mmCIF file of C-alpha atoms in Angstrom:
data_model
loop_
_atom_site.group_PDB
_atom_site.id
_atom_site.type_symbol
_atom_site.label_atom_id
_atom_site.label_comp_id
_atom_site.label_asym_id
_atom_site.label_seq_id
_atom_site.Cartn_x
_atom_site.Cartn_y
_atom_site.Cartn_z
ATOM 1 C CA UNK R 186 299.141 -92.287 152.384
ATOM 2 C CA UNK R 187 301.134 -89.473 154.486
ATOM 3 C CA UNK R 188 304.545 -89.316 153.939
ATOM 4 C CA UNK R 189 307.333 -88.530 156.069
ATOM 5 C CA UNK R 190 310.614 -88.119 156.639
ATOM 6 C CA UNK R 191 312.574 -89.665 159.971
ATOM 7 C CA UNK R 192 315.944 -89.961 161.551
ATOM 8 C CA UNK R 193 317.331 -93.177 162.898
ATOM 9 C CA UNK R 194 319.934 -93.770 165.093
ATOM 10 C CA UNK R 195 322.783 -96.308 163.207
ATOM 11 C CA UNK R 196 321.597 -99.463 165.189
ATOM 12 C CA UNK R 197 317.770 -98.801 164.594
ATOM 13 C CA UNK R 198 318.508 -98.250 160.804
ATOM 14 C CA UNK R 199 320.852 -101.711 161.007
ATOM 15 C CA UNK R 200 317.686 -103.408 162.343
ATOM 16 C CA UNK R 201 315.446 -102.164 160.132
ATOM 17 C CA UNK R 202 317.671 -103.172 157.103
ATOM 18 C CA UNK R 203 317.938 -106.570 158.953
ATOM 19 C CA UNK R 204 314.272 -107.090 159.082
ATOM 20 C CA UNK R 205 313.939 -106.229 155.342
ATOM 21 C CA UNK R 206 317.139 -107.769 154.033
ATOM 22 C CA UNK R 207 315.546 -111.222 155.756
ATOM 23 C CA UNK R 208 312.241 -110.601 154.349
ATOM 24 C CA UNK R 209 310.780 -110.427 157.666
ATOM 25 C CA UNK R 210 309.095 -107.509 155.939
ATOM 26 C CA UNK R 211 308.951 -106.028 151.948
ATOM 27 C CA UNK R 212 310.068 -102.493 153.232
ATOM 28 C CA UNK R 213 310.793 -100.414 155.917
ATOM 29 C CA UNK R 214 307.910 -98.204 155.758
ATOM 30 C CA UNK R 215 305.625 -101.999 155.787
ATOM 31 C CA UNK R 216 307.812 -102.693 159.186
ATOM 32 C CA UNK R 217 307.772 -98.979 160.676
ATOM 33 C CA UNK R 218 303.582 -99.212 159.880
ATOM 34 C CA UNK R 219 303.753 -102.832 161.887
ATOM 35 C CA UNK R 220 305.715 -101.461 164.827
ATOM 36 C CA UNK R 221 303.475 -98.356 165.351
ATOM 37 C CA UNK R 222 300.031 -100.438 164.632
ATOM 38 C CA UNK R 223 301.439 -102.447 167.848
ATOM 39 C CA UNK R 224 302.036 -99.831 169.625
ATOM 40 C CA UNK R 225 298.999 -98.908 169.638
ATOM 41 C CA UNK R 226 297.516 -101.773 170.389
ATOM 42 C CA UNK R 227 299.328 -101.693 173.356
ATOM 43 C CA UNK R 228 298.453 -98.400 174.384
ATOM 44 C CA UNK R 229 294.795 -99.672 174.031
ATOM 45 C CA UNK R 230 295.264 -102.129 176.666
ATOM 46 C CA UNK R 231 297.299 -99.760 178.745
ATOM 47 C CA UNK R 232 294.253 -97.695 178.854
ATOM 48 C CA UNK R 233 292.220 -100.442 179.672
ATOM 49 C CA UNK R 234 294.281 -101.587 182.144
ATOM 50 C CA UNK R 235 294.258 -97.952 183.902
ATOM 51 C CA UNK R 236 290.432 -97.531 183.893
ATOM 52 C CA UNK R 237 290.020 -100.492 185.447
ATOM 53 C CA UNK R 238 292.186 -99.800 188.337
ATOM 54 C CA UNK R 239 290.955 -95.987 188.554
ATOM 55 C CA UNK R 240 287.740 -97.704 188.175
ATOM 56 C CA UNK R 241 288.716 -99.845 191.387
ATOM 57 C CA UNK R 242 290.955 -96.912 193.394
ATOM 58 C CA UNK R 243 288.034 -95.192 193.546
ATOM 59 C CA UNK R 244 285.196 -97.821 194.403
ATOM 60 C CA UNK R 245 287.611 -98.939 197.002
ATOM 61 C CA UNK R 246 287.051 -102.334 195.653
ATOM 62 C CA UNK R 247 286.150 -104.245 192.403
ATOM 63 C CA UNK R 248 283.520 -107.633 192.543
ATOM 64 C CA UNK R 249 285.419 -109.110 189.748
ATOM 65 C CA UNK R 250 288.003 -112.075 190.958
ATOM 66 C CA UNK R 251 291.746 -111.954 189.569
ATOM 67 C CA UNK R 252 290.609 -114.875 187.626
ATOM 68 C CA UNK R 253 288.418 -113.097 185.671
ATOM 69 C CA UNK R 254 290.546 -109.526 185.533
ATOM 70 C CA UNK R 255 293.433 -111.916 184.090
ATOM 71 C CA UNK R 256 291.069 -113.302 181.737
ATOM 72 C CA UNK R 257 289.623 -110.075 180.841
ATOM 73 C CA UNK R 258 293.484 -108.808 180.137
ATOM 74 C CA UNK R 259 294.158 -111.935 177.621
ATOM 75 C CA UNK R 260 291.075 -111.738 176.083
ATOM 76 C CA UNK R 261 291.365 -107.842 175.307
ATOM 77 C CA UNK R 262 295.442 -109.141 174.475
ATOM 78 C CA UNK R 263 294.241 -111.971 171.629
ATOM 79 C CA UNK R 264 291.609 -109.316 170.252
#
């Protein structure tokens, strides 16, 4: 595994201590990992979410209902 050395603001490094000290998580490296592997697993539905609608800016119109966009989007949410 990489290592590397950050900077935290006082509050962030509070939280983080927080987090561990409640066992929430075994370290903060463990919780750091967590927060990043969300955030990209939000940026994957970000993109998703922005090729569809390119996708539909530029075919002036999509065939697929808001029903099944919004089940699309939970679907691609819940893995």
């Amino acid at each position: 595994m990489a290592r590397q050395s950050i900077s935290l603001t006082q509050p962030n490094d509070e939280w983080l201590k927080n987090q561990v000290h409640n066992k929430e998580y075994s370290s903060k490296s463990e919780l750091v990992n967590d927060l990043i592997r969300q955030a990209r697993n939000q940026q994957v539905q970000i993109d998703w979410i922005k090729n569809k609608l390119e996708k539909a800016e530029k075919s002036g119109f999509t065939s697929d209902t808001k029903a099944q966009i919004l089940k699309q989007s939970k679907d691609l949410l819940n893995g």
